Amino acid sequence: MITVKRKDKQAMRLLSVAASDAKLRIPYTEATLRRIFAPIFLLTIVLFMAGCPSSKSNQNFNQGMKAEQMHDYDTALAYYQKALALHPSDAEYQIRVGQLKFEASQYHLEQGNKFLANGNLTMALAEFQKTKSVDPSNEAADQQIQRTLNLIAVQQGAPAPSTAAPGPDADLLNLPPQLKPLSIEPINLKMTNDARVVFETVGKLAGLSVIFDPDFAQNSKKITVELPNVTLEQALDAVSLEAKAFWKPVTSGIILVAPDQPQKRRDLDDEVVRTFYLSNTLTSQDITEIVTGLRQLLDLKRLQQVNAQNAIVIRDTPDKLMLAARIIDNIDKARPEVLIQVDVLEARLDNMNQLGILPGQSVALAFTPRTSVQPNGGTSSTTSSTSTTTTSSTANQITLNNLAHLSSADYSITLPGAEATALLTDTGTKIIEDPEVRVSDGQQAKLRIGDKVPIATGSFQAGVGVATTGVNPLVNTQFQYQDVGVNIDVTPRVHPDNEISLKLKIEVSSVTGQSNLGGIEQPIISQRTVEHEVRLREGESSILGGLMSHTVNKSLNGWPGFANIPIFNYLFAQHMDEVQDDDVLIVITPRIIRMPAITAENLASIATGTDTNVRIYREQFENPASPATPAGATGAPAAAPVIPSGSFAQPRPTTPGVNTIPSQPGLAPPSAAAGSQSPSMALQFQPANMNMHPGDTATIGLEVQNVQDLFSIPLLVQYNPAVIQIDDVRNGGFLSGGTQDIAIVHNVDQQHGQAIISATRQPGTPGVSGSGTLLGLVIRAVAPGNSSVQIVQVNARDSQQRDLPLSAGTATVLVK
């Protein structure tokens, strides 16, 4: 608060009075000036401090604009937010903050996508998180953050995190049951027997159970098969072709055989539902074309097009879905794009010269006689007096007998005038256009550069109350607008050899004058149009239109004879010279900026079975075991393969010499180690240790303990073929129950030291429970050494074809 003393107030009052009086002079002392300017100085400081926030906000705003020009969006946003905090009601600051939030979030999102494409997941995650911090409403950032976290988890070997809660269908299988045979060893079989027996034999060689459709069981016939060194799937397909049947997995260890009939396939073939999301369709018509093609190629009956999600939902067999996925992957490609450069050059020049003196070309003669002639040849005269007036009239005609009385006062002649013209009109028009248009393959692009010119079109309508006289019809004038300038319509088609076919129409037009039609000024439009199809190489220029026109018009108007006299002709005639020059050049150059993404895999063919049985085939792989390094010697058991149910091809092995077979989603991997199974039921060798000499033969018993309802037991035995050999497999009596015959099938690979053995009870009989000797292995000593005999895989099942967990022991054979 500022306090002014009484003396100071009196001094200031005196000072103001002195200032109002120009004649008054007051000597100002230093003390007086201090007392005068101190309050003013304090008031200035207060006002300056009150204006500091405004100055500070302007400074922040200017700094933000500088940072924005340098594309430093984070810094610019920080400055704008500071300015807005000082002046929250400033509309310009609010607009800048909102715009910079969008710019900064998009910038970080683009940077994150670049890092993600290059495989730098850490930097990509950081950029996506910045996007989310700048703009919390950016849903794309949330999606990319989740995607990056999943990729990081997979890269570190951990399961991908899932934000979705497990639903009631979390335990559903993605695919039908897949076969899990004990080995991928080739099958060698030659036999002539009933088709049922042949199927059962092939199944037992692979440790599988075979069940039959009732119609096939009743009509089974005798067949002859010879299977030299084939895989399990090839063997089943060959026997099915011979027996006119087809097979399908029921579980991982059971196959069903049924007659190969269309109705049976519809009744028994498993179906899968899958949704395919399309990435490169522009319109619903594109999706319809894909759907129509899939229906015609694969005979799909359950197929739904979802335009809202750019998706196709298909329900059919796994083989058809595999082929549909292959076709969709081949054709769902980003369309090629073309950048079309059009150069339009037009130069128009109009010259008109009018020069000369045009004299009058007609003379007007008018008679004005002093005495008018009456019709009867008399004249009229007027006599007046003070009392009466008498008027007599004659006709305004000249008769022949009066011609002699005519003088120069009785007629008048109007001489013509002359018009001198000196006019020069020079009009020049230049149009230079260099437009560029980017268009997708097969799509039409339209480019309009210029103006819309109104053109009148009139229609006449009768006026209201036409019955009354004096009412004119009404005229209703309508206008249409025409594009004047450079108009381009182009549709490109990109070919794989970097050539482009163009269907185009280019029009160059301009208003060159006006014409009065029916009282309305109508524009005169000059037009140059090119419409055709051409095929060019990428970057090749083509001149589509090159038109040069030169028009000369000359006219002469004057007195005959005098107009042709040299030099004097300009005094008696008017000369007009008009010259029109028009040059038009149109050049087009197409450039490919995106090529068709067609790979060698898209061009590769794929086997699709027969017309009535659409299916796919898989590549077969060699046995990973090597004679030089037998699996039994190294102690590394061979992994059992997963054979799909005639649906999906196995991928190529990634490591030479190793058969890499991934587990299918929703399926448990095949059992490989006995230690992971329940110890309550077990298999063990008796005796567990045996000493032999080269050439000796002995039998090792395979005993089962504490089993319940054992029906079949396929197993894979591994040993060292350089030390011992398995010559035979005998029935131990436990599985037969002492009263029934059992089917024992064995396939021994002496070279690799592997034996596939399967023992199965008769169909329709219950399983066996308890403990006892299952099989007897006849072993022959080959050379001195030590060899272990171990069961590397066992797929025991009960009478309901459910798996029985069995642990397996190991026997040791020492050959001295």
CSV table of N, CA, C and O in Angstrom, one decimal, residues 46-95:
chain,number,residue,atom,x,y,z
A,46,VAL,N,3.9,-2.9,-10.6
A,46,VAL,CA,2.7,-3.8,-10.3
A,46,VAL,C,2.2,-4.3,-11.7
A,46,VAL,O,1.8,-5.5,-11.8
A,47,LEU,N,2.0,-3.4,-12.6
A,47,LEU,CA,1.5,-3.7,-13.9
A,47,LEU,C,2.4,-4.7,-14.6
A,47,LEU,O,1.9,-5.6,-15.3
A,48,PHE,N,3.7,-4.5,-14.5
A,48,PHE,CA,4.6,-5.5,-15.2
A,48,PHE,C,4.5,-6.9,-14.6
A,48,PHE,O,4.6,-7.9,-15.3
A,49,MET,N,4.4,-6.9,-13.3
A,49,MET,CA,4.3,-8.2,-12.6
A,49,MET,C,3.0,-8.9,-13.0
A,49,MET,O,2.9,-10.1,-13.1
A,50,ALA,N,2.0,-8.1,-13.1
A,50,ALA,CA,0.7,-8.7,-13.6
A,50,ALA,C,0.8,-9.2,-15.0
A,50,ALA,O,0.1,-10.2,-15.3
A,51,GLY,N,1.6,-8.7,-15.8
A,51,GLY,CA,1.8,-9.1,-17.2
A,51,GLY,C,2.8,-10.2,-17.4
A,51,GLY,O,3.0,-10.7,-18.5
A,52,CYS,N,3.5,-10.6,-16.4
A,52,CYS,CA,4.5,-11.7,-16.5
A,52,CYS,C,4.0,-13.0,-17.0
A,52,CYS,O,4.6,-13.7,-17.8
A,53,PRO,N,2.9,-13.5,-16.4
A,53,PRO,CA,2.3,-14.8,-17.0
A,53,PRO,C,2.1,-14.8,-18.4
A,53,PRO,O,2.4,-15.7,-19.1
A,54,SER,N,1.6,-13.7,-18.9
A,54,SER,CA,1.3,-13.6,-20.4
A,54,SER,C,2.6,-13.6,-21.2
A,54,SER,O,2.7,-14.3,-22.2
A,55,SER,N,3.6,-12.9,-20.7
A,55,SER,CA,4.9,-13.0,-21.4
A,55,SER,C,5.5,-14.3,-21.3
A,55,SER,O,6.1,-14.8,-22.3
A,56,LYS,N,5.4,-15.0,-20.1
A,56,LYS,CA,6.0,-16.3,-20.0
A,56,LYS,C,5.3,-17.3,-20.9
A,56,LYS,O,5.9,-18.2,-21.5
A,57,SER,N,3.9,-17.2,-21.0
A,57,SER,CA,3.2,-18.2,-21.8
A,57,SER,C,3.5,-18.0,-23.3
A,57,SER,O,3.7,-18.9,-24.1
A,58,ASN,N,3.7,-16.7,-23.7
A,58,ASN,CA,4.1,-16.5,-25.1
A,58,ASN,C,5.5,-17.0,-25.4
A,58,ASN,O,5.7,-17.6,-26.5
A,59,GLN,N,6.4,-16.9,-24.4
A,59,GLN,CA,7.7,-17.5,-24.6
A,59,GLN,C,7.7,-19.0,-24.8
A,59,GLN,O,8.3,-19.6,-25.6
A,60,ASN,N,6.9,-19.7,-23.9
A,60,ASN,CA,6.7,-21.1,-24.0
A,60,ASN,C,6.1,-21.5,-25.4
A,60,ASN,O,6.5,-22.5,-26.0
A,61,PHE,N,5.1,-20.7,-25.8
A,61,PHE,CA,4.4,-21.0,-27.1
A,61,PHE,C,5.4,-20.9,-28.2
A,61,PHE,O,5.4,-21.7,-29.1
A,62,ASN,N,6.2,-19.9,-28.2
A,62,ASN,CA,7.2,-19.7,-29.3
A,62,ASN,C,8.3,-20.8,-29.3
A,62,ASN,O,8.7,-21.3,-30.4
A,63,GLN,N,8.7,-21.2,-28.1
A,63,GLN,CA,9.6,-22.3,-28.0
A,63,GLN,C,9.0,-23.6,-28.6
A,63,GLN,O,9.6,-24.4,-29.2
A,64,GLY,N,7.7,-23.8,-28.3
A,64,GLY,CA,7.0,-25.0,-28.8
A,64,GLY,C,6.9,-25.0,-30.3
A,64,GLY,O,7.1,-26.0,-30.9
A,65,MET,N,6.7,-23.8,-30.9
A,65,MET,CA,6.6,-23.7,-32.3
A,65,MET,C,8.0,-24.1,-33.0
A,65,MET,O,8.0,-24.7,-34.0
A,66,LYS,N,9.0,-23.6,-32.4
A,66,LYS,CA,10.4,-23.9,-32.9
A,66,LYS,C,10.6,-25.4,-32.8
A,66,LYS,O,11.2,-26.0,-33.8
A,67,ALA,N,10.3,-26.0,-31.7
A,67,ALA,CA,10.5,-27.5,-31.6
A,67,ALA,C,9.6,-28.2,-32.5
A,67,ALA,O,10.1,-29.3,-33.1
A,68,GLU,N,8.4,-27.8,-32.8
A,68,GLU,CA,7.5,-28.4,-33.7
A,68,GLU,C,8.1,-28.4,-35.1
A,68,GLU,O,8.0,-29.3,-35.9
A,69,GLN,N,8.7,-27.2,-35.5
A,69,GLN,CA,9.3,-27.1,-36.8
A,69,GLN,C,10.5,-28.1,-37.0
A,69,GLN,O,10.8,-28.5,-38.1
A,70,MET,N,11.1,-28.4,-35.9
A,70,MET,CA,12.3,-29.4,-36.0
A,70,MET,C,11.8,-30.8,-35.8
A,70,MET,O,12.6,-31.7,-35.6
A,71,HIS,N,10.5,-31.0,-35.7
A,71,HIS,CA,9.9,-32.4,-35.6
A,71,HIS,C,10.2,-33.0,-34.2
A,71,HIS,O,10.2,-34.2,-34.1
A,72,ASP,N,10.5,-32.1,-33.2
A,72,ASP,CA,10.7,-32.6,-31.9
A,72,ASP,C,9.4,-32.5,-31.2
A,72,ASP,O,9.1,-31.5,-30.4
A,73,TYR,N,8.5,-33.5,-31.4
A,73,TYR,CA,7.1,-33.3,-30.9
A,73,TYR,C,7.0,-33.4,-29.4
A,73,TYR,O,6.1,-32.8,-28.8
A,74,ASP,N,7.9,-34.2,-28.8
A,74,ASP,CA,7.8,-34.3,-27.3
A,74,ASP,C,8.1,-33.0,-26.7
A,74,ASP,O,7.4,-32.5,-25.7
A,75,THR,N,9.2,-32.3,-27.1
A,75,THR,CA,9.5,-31.0,-26.5
A,75,THR,C,8.5,-30.0,-26.9
A,75,THR,O,8.1,-29.2,-26.0
A,76,ALA,N,8.0,-30.0,-28.1
A,76,ALA,CA,7.0,-29.0,-28.5
A,76,ALA,C,5.7,-29.2,-27.6
A,76,ALA,O,5.1,-28.2,-27.1
A,77,LEU,N,5.3,-30.4,-27.4
A,77,LEU,CA,4.1,-30.7,-26.5
A,77,LEU,C,4.3,-30.2,-25.1
A,77,LEU,O,3.4,-29.6,-24.5
A,78,ALA,N,5.6,-30.4,-24.6
A,78,ALA,CA,5.8,-29.9,-23.2
A,78,ALA,C,5.7,-28.4,-23.1
A,78,ALA,O,5.1,-27.9,-22.2
A,79,TYR,N,6.3,-27.7,-24.1
A,79,TYR,CA,6.2,-26.2,-24.1
A,79,TYR,C,4.7,-25.8,-24.2
A,79,TYR,O,4.3,-24.8,-23.5
A,80,TYR,N,4.0,-26.4,-25.1
A,80,TYR,CA,2.6,-26.0,-25.3
A,80,TYR,C,1.7,-26.3,-24.0
A,80,TYR,O,0.9,-25.5,-23.7
A,81,GLN,N,2.0,-27.4,-23.4
A,81,GLN,CA,1.3,-27.7,-22.1
A,81,GLN,C,1.7,-26.6,-21.0
A,81,GLN,O,0.8,-26.3,-20.2
A,82,LYS,N,2.9,-26.2,-21.0
A,82,LYS,CA,3.3,-25.1,-20.0
A,82,LYS,C,2.5,-23.8,-20.3
A,82,LYS,O,2.0,-23.1,-19.4
A,83,ALA,N,2.5,-23.5,-21.6
A,83,ALA,CA,1.8,-22.3,-22.0
A,83,ALA,C,0.3,-22.4,-21.7
A,83,ALA,O,-0.4,-21.4,-21.2
A,84,LEU,N,-0.3,-23.6,-21.9
A,84,LEU,CA,-1.7,-23.8,-21.6
A,84,LEU,C,-2.0,-23.7,-20.1
A,84,LEU,O,-3.0,-23.3,-19.7
A,85,ALA,N,-1.0,-24.2,-19.3
A,85,ALA,CA,-1.2,-24.2,-17.8
A,85,ALA,C,-1.3,-22.7,-17.3
A,85,ALA,O,-2.0,-22.4,-16.4
A,86,LEU,N,-0.5,-21.8,-18.0
A,86,LEU,CA,-0.6,-20.4,-17.6
A,86,LEU,C,-1.8,-19.7,-18.0
A,86,LEU,O,-2.3,-18.8,-17.4
A,87,HIS,N,-2.4,-20.1,-19.2
A,87,HIS,CA,-3.6,-19.6,-19.7
A,87,HIS,C,-4.5,-20.7,-20.2
A,87,HIS,O,-4.6,-21.0,-21.3
A,88,PRO,N,-5.2,-21.3,-19.2
A,88,PRO,CA,-6.1,-22.5,-19.6
A,88,PRO,C,-7.2,-22.1,-20.5
A,88,PRO,O,-7.7,-23.0,-21.2
A,89,SER,N,-7.6,-20.9,-20.6
A,89,SER,CA,-8.7,-20.5,-21.5
A,89,SER,C,-8.3,-20.1,-22.9
A,89,SER,O,-9.2,-19.7,-23.7
A,90,ASP,N,-7.1,-20.1,-23.2
A,90,ASP,CA,-6.6,-19.7,-24.5
A,90,ASP,C,-6.9,-20.8,-25.5
A,90,ASP,O,-6.4,-21.9,-25.4
A,91,ALA,N,-7.8,-20.5,-26.5
A,91,ALA,CA,-8.2,-21.5,-27.5
A,91,ALA,C,-7.1,-21.9,-28.4
A,91,ALA,O,-7.0,-23.1,-28.7
A,92,GLU,N,-6.2,-21.0,-28.7
A,92,GLU,CA,-5.1,-21.4,-29.6
A,92,GLU,C,-4.1,-22.4,-28.9
A,92,GLU,O,-3.7,-23.4,-29.5
A,93,TYR,N,-3.9,-22.2,-27.6
A,93,TYR,CA,-3.1,-23.1,-26.9
A,93,TYR,C,-3.7,-24.5,-26.8
A,93,TYR,O,-3.1,-25.5,-26.9
A,94,GLN,N,-5.0,-24.5,-26.6
A,94,GLN,CA,-5.7,-25.8,-26.5
A,94,GLN,C,-5.7,-26.5,-27.8
A,94,GLN,O,-5.5,-27.8,-27.8
A,95,ILE,N,-5.8,-25.8,-28.9
A,95,ILE,CA,-5.7,-26.5,-30.2
A,95,ILE,C,-4.4,-27.1,-30.4
A,95,ILE,O,-4.2,-28.2,-30.9
